[in-house]
PDB file of C-alpha atoms and ligand atoms in Angstrom:
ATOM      1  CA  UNK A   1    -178.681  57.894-152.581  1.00  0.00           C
ATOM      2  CA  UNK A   2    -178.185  61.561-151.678  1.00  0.00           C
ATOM      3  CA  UNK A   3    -179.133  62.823-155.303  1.00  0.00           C
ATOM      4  CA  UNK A   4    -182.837  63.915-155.418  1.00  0.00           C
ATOM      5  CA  UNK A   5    -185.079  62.688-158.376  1.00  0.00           C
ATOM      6  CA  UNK A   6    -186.717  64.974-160.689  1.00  0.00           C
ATOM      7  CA  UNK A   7    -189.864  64.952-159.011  1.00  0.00           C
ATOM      8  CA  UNK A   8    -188.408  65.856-155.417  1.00  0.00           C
ATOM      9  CA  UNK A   9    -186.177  68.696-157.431  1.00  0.00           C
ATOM     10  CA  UNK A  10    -189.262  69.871-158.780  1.00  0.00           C
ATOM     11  CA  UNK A  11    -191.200  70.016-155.980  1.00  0.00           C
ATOM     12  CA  UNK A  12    -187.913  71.529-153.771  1.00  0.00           C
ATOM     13  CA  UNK A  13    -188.034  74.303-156.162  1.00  0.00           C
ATOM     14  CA  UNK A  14    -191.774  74.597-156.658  1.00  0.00           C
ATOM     15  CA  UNK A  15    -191.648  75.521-152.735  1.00  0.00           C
ATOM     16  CA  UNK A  16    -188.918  77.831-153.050  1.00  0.00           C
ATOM     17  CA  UNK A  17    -190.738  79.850-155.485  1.00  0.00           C
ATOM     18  CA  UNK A  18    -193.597  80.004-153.246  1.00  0.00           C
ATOM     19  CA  UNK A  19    -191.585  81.240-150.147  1.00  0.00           C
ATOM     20  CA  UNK A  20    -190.609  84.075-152.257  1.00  0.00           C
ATOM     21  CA  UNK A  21    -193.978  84.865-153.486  1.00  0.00           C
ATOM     22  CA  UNK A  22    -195.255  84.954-150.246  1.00  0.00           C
ATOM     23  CA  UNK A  23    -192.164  87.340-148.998  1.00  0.00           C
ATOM     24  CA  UNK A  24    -192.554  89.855-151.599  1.00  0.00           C
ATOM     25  CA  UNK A  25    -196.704  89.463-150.770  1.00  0.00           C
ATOM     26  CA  UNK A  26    -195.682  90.073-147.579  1.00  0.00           C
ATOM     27  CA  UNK A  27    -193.696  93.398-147.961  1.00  0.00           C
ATOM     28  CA  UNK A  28    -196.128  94.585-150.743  1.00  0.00           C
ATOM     29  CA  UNK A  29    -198.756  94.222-147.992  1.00  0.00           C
ATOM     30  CA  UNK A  30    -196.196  96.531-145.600  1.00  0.00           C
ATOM     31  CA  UNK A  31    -195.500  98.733-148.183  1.00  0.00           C
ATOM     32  CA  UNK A  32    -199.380  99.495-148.832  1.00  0.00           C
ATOM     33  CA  UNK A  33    -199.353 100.116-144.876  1.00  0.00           C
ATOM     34  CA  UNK A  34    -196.886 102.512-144.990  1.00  0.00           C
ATOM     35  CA  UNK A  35    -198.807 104.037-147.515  1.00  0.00           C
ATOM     36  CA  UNK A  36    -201.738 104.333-146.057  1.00  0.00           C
ATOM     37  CA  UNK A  37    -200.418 105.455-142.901  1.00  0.00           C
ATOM     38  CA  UNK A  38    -198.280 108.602-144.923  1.00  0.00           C
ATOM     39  CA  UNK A  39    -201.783 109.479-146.005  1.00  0.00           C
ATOM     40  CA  UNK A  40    -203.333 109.782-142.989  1.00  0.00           C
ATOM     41  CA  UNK A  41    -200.127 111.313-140.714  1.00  0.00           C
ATOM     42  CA  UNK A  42    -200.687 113.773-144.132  1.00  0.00           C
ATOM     43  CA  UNK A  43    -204.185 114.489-143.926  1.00  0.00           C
ATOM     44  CA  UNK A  44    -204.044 114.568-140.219  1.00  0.00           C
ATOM     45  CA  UNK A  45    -201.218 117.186-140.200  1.00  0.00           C
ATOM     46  CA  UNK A  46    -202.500 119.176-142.952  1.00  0.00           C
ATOM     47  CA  UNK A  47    -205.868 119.344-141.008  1.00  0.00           C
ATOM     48  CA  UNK A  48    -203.281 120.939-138.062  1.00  0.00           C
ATOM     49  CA  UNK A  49    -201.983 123.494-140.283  1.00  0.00           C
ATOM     50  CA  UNK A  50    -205.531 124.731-140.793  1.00  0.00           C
ATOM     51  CA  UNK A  51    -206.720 124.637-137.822  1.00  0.00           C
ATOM     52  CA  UNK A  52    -203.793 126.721-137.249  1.00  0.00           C
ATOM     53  CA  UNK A  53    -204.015 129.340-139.363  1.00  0.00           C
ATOM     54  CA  UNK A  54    -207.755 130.116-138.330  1.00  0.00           C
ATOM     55  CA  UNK A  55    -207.586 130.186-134.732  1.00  0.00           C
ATOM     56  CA  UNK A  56    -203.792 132.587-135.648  1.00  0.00           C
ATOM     57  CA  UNK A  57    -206.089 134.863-137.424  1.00  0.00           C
ATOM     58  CA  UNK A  58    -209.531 134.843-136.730  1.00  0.00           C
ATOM     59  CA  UNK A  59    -210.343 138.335-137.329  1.00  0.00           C
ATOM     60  CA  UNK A  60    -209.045 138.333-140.902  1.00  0.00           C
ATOM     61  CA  UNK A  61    -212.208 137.342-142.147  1.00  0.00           C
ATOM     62  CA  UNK A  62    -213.566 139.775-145.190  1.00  0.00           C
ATOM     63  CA  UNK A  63    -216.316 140.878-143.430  1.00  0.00           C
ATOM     64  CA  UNK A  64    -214.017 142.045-140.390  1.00  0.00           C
ATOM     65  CA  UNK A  65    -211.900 144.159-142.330  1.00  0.00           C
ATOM     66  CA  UNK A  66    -211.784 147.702-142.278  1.00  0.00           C
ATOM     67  CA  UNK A  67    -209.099 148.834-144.521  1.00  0.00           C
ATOM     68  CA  UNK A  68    -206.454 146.809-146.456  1.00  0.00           C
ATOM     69  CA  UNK A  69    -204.614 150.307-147.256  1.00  0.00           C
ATOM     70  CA  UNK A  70    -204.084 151.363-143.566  1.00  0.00           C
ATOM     71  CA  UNK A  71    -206.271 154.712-142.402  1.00  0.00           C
ATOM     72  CA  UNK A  72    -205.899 158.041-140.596  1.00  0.00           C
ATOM     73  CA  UNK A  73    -209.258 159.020-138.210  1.00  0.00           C
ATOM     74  CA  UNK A  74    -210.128 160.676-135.962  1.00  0.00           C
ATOM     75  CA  UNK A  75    -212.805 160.384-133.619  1.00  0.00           C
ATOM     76  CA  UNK A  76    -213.310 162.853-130.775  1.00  0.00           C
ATOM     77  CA  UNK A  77    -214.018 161.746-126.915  1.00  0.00           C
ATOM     78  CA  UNK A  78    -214.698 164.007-123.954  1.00  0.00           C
ATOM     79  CA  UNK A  79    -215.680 162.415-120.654  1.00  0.00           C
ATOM     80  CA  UNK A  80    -217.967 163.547-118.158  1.00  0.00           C
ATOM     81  CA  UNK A  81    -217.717 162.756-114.283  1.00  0.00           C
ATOM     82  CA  UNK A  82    -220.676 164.469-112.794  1.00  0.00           C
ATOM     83  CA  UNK A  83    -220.678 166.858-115.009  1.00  0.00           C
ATOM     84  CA  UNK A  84    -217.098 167.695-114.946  1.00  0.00           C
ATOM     85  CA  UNK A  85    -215.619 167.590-118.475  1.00  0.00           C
ATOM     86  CA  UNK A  86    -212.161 165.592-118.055  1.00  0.00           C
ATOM     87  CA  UNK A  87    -208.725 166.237-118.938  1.00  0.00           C
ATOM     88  CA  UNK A  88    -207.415 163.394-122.350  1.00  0.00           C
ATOM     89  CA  UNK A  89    -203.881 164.848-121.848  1.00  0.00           C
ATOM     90  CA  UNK A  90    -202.154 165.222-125.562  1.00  0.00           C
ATOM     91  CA  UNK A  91    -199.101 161.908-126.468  1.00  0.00           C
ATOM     92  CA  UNK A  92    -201.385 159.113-125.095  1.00  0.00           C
ATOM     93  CA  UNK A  93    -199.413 156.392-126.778  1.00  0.00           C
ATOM     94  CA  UNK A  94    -196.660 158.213-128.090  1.00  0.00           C
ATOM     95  CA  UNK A  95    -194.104 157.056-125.872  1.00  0.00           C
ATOM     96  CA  UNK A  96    -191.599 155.107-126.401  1.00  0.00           C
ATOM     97  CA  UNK A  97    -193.464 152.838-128.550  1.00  0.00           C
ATOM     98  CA  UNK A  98    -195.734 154.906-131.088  1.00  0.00           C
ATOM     99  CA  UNK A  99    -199.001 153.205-130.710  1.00  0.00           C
ATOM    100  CA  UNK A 100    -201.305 153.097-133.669  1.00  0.00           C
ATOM    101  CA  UNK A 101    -203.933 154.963-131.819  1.00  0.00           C
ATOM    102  CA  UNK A 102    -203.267 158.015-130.199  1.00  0.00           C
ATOM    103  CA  UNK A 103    -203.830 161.841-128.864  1.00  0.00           C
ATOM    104  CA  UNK A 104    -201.827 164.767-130.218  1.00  0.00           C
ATOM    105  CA  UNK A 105    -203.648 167.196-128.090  1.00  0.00           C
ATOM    106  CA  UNK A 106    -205.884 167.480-125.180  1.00  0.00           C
ATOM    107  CA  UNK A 107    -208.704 168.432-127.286  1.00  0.00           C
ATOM    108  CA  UNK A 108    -210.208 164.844-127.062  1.00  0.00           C
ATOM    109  CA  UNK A 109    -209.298 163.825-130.818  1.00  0.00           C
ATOM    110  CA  UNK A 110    -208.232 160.112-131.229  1.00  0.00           C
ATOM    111  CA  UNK A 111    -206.194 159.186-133.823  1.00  0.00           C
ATOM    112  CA  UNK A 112    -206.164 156.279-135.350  1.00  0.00           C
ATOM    113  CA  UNK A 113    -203.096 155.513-137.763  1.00  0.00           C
ATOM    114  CA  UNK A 114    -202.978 152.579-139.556  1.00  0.00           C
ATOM    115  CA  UNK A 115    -201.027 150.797-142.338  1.00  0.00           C
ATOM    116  CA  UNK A 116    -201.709 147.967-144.039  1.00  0.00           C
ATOM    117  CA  UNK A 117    -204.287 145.643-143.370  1.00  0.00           C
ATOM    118  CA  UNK A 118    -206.890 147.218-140.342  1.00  0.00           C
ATOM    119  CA  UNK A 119    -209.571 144.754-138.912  1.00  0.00           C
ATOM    120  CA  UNK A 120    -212.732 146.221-136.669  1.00  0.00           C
ATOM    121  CA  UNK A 121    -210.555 144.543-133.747  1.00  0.00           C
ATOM    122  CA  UNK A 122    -208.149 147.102-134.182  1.00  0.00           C
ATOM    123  CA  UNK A 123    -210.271 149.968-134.080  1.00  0.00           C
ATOM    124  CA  UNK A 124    -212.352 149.047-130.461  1.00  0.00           C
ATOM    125  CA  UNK A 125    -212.328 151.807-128.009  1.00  0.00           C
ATOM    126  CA  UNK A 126    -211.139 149.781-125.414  1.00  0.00           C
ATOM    127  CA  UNK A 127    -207.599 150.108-127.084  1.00  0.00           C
ATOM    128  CA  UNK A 128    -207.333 153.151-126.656  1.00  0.00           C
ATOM    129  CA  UNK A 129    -207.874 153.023-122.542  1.00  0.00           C
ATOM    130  CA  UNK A 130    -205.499 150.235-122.520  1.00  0.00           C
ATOM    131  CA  UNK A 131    -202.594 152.650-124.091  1.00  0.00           C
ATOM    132  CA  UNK A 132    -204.193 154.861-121.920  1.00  0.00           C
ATOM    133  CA  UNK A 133    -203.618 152.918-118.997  1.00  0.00           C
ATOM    134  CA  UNK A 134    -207.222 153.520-117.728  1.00  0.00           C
ATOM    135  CA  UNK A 135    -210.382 151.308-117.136  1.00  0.00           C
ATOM    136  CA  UNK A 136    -213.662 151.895-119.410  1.00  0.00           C
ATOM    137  CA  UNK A 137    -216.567 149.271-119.551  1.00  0.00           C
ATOM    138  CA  UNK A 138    -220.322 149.274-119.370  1.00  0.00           C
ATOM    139  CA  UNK A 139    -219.773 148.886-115.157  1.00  0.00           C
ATOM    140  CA  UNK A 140    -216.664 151.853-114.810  1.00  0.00           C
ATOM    141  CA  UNK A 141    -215.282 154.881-116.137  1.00  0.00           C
ATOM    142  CA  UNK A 142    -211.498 155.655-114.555  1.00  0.00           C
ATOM    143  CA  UNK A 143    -212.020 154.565-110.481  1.00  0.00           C
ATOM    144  CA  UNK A 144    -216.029 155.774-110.808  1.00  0.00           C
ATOM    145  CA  UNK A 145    -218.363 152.628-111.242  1.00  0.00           C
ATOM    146  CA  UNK A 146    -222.233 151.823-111.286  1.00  0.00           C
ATOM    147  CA  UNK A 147    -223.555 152.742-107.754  1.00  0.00           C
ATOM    148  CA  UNK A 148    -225.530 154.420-105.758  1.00  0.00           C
ATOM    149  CA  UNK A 149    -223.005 157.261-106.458  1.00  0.00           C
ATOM    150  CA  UNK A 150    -223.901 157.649-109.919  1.00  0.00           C
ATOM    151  CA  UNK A 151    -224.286 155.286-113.039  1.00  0.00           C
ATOM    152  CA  UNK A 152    -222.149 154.922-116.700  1.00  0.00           C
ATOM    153  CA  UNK A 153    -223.787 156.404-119.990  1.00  0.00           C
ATOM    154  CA  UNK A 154    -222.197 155.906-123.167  1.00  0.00           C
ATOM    155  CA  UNK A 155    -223.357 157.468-126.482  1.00  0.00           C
ATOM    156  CA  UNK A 156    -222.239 157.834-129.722  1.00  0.00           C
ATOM    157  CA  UNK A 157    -223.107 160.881-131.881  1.00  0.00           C
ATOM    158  CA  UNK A 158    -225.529 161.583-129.614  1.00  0.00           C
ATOM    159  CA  UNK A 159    -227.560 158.508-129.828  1.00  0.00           C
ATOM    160  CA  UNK A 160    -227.061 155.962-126.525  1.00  0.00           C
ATOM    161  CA  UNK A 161    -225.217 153.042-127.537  1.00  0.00           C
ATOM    162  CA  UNK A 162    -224.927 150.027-124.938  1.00  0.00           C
ATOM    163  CA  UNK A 163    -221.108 148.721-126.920  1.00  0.00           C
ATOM    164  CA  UNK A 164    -219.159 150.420-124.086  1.00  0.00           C
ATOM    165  CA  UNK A 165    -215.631 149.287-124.504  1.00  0.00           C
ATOM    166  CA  UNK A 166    -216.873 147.242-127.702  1.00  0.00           C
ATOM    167  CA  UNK A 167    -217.893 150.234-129.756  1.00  0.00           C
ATOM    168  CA  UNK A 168    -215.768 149.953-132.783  1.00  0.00           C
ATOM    169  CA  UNK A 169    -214.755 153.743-133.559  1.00  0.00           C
ATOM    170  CA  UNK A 170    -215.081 155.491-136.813  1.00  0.00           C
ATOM    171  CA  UNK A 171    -214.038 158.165-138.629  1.00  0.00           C
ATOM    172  CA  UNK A 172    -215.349 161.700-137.085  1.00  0.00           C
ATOM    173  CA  UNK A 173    -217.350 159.815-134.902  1.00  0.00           C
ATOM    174  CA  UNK A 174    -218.265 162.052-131.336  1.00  0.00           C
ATOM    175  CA  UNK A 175    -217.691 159.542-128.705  1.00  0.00           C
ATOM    176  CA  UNK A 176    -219.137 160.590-124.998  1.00  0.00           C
ATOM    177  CA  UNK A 177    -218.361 158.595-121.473  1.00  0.00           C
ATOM    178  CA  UNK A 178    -220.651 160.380-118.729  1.00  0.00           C
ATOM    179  CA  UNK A 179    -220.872 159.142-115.240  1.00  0.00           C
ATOM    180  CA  UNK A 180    -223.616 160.761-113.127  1.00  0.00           C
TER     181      UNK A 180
HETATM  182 ZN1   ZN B   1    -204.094 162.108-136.855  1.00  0.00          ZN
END
């Protein structure tokens, strides 16, 4: 009596093709998981990416740029220390690494050589003092800072201008540090 009858047979195989269905529901279900998780890792990662690129460059926004050609300026400084005019020797920055910005001569001209793409970044005063080596900011010039010993005034083409080591230089502009 081991033979099955025809309903048993049918029913064995009516299961059998249920336990599949279910299997391949099963993976299809995975499979849409897997999906749905490459989406997201995707999005997620492609959200890195950008948040990598802007904080990389956030100064090469349009508005920021200066020149996409590179430039050649030259604005002058002389500094005063209580009314002494003070020496800018000439080949700030012209050591062994040619800097972008710097002197020829001791005559006070900056130069400011660019190529390529130039942002307002590039072009702050307060790069030139750190080729320089010196210190310049609204509270010192060199070792000399606000006191009762004297005070820092900063102007540019002879109009006061309270940027300090922010002041973004320009072309021909007349740059003046006084201390007194
Ligand atoms: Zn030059």
């Amino acid at each position: 009596m081991n033979e099955l009858s025809k309903k048993e047979q049918y029913d064995l195989e009516k299961r059998q093709k249920l336990d599949i269905r279910k299997q391949t529901k099963k993976s299809g279900k995975t499979r849409q998981f897997l999906k749905i998780g490459l989406i997201v890792v995707l999005f997620v990662a492609g959200l890195g990416v950008l948040a990598f690129l802007v904080s990389k460059n956030p100064a090469d926004k349009t508005e920021d740029i200066i020149s996409r050609n590179g430039l050649h300026w030259h604005p002058e400084l002389s500094i005063y220390i209580k009314g002494q005019k003070q020496e800018i020797p000439a080949d700030i920055g012209l050591g062994f690494r040619e800097e972008p910005i710097h002197t020829h001569d001791a005559m006070g001209v900056i130069h400011l050589e660019f190529s390529g793409l130039v942002v307002r970044e590039d072009a702050k005063l307060a790069n030139f003092f750190q080729i320089w080596g010196k210190q310049f900011n609204s509270n010192c010039i060199f070792k000399f800072c606000n006191g009762s010993e004297g005070k820092i005034k900063f102007s540019v083409n002879g109009k006061e201008n309270n940027e300090f080591e922010n002041y973004i230089m320009r072309d021909g502009d007349k740059i003046e540090i006084k201390y007194e």
